[in-house]
Coordinates of C-alpha atoms in Angstrom, one line a residue:
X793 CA 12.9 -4.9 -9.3
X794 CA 16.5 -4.2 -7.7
X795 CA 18.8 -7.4 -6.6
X796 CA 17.0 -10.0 -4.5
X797 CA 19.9 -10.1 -1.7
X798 CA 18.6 -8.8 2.2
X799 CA 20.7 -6.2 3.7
X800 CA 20.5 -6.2 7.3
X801 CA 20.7 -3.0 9.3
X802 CA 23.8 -1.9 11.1
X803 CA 22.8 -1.3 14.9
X804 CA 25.8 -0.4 17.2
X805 CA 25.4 0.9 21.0
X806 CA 24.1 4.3 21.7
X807 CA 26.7 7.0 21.3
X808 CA 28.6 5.3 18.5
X809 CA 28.6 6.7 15.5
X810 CA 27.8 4.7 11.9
X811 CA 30.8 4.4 9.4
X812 CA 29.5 5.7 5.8
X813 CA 29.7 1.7 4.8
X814 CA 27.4 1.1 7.2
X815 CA 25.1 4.1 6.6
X816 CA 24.8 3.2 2.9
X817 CA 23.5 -0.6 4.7
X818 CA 21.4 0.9 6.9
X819 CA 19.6 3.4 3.8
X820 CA 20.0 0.9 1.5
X821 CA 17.9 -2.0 4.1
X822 CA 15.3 1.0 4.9
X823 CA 14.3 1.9 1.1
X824 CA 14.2 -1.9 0.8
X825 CA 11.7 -2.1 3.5
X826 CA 9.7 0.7 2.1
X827 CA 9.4 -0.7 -1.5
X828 CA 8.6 -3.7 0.2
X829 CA 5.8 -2.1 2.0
X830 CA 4.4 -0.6 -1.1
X831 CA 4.4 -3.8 -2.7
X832 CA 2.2 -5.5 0.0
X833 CA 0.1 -2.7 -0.1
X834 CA -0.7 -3.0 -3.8
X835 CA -1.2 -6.4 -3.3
X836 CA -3.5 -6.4 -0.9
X837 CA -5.8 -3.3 -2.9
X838 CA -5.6 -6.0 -6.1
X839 CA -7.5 -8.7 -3.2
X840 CA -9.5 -6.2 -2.1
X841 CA -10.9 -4.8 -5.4
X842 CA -13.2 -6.6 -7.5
X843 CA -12.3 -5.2 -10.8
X844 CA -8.3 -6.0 -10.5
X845 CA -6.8 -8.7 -11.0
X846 CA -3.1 -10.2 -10.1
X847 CA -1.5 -10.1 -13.7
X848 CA -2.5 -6.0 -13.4
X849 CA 0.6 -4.9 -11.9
X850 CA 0.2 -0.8 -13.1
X851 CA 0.5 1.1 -9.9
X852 CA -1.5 3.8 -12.1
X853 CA -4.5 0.9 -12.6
X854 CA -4.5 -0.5 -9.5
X855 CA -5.2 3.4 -8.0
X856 CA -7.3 4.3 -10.4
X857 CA -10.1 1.4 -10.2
X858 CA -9.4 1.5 -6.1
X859 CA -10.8 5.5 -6.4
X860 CA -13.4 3.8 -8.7
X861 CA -13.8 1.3 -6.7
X862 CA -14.5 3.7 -3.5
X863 CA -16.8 5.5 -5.2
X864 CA -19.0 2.8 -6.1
X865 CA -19.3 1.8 -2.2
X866 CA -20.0 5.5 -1.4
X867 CA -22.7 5.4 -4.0
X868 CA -24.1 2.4 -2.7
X869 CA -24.0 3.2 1.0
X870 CA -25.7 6.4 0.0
X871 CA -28.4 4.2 -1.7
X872 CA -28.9 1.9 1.0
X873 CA -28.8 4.8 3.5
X874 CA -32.1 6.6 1.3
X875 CA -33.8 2.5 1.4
X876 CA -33.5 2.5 5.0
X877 CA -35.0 6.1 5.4
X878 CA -37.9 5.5 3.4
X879 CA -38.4 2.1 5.2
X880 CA -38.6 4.2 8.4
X881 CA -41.1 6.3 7.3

């Protein structure tokens, strides 16, 4: 997934204006940090729901049992919502 070297940003005083070297860095460094942000969010969905596991790395799968996943809890909040109603009563 793309080179494994960090490009830093380029951050000069106010008013000075970025060289197109240095707003290639900058671009490059920020769609780093946005893969990178995807990636942690992935991982944390594959910790989070019980029917993934680590070696599923499809972005596709990993959304697709998370809706699934979501679903189920609504159901069973639902559920638990109707036992506490009739326990109520």
């Amino acid at each position: 997934r793309g080179s494994a070297a960090r490009v830093s940003r380029v951050i000069k005083k106010k008013g000075e204006l970025l060289t197109e070297p240095e707003k290639k860095a900058n671009h490059i460094a920020s769609e780093q940090k946005r893969r990178m942000n995807i990636r942690v969010g992935y991982d944390q969905l594959i910790q989070i729901v019980p029917t993934l596991t680590p070696s599923q790395r499809s972005e596709a799968l990993i959304l697709q049992k998370t809706v699934e996943y979501i679903k189920y809890l609504i159901m069973e909040r639902e559920i638990l919502e109707g036992q506490m109603k009739e326990a109520n009563r």
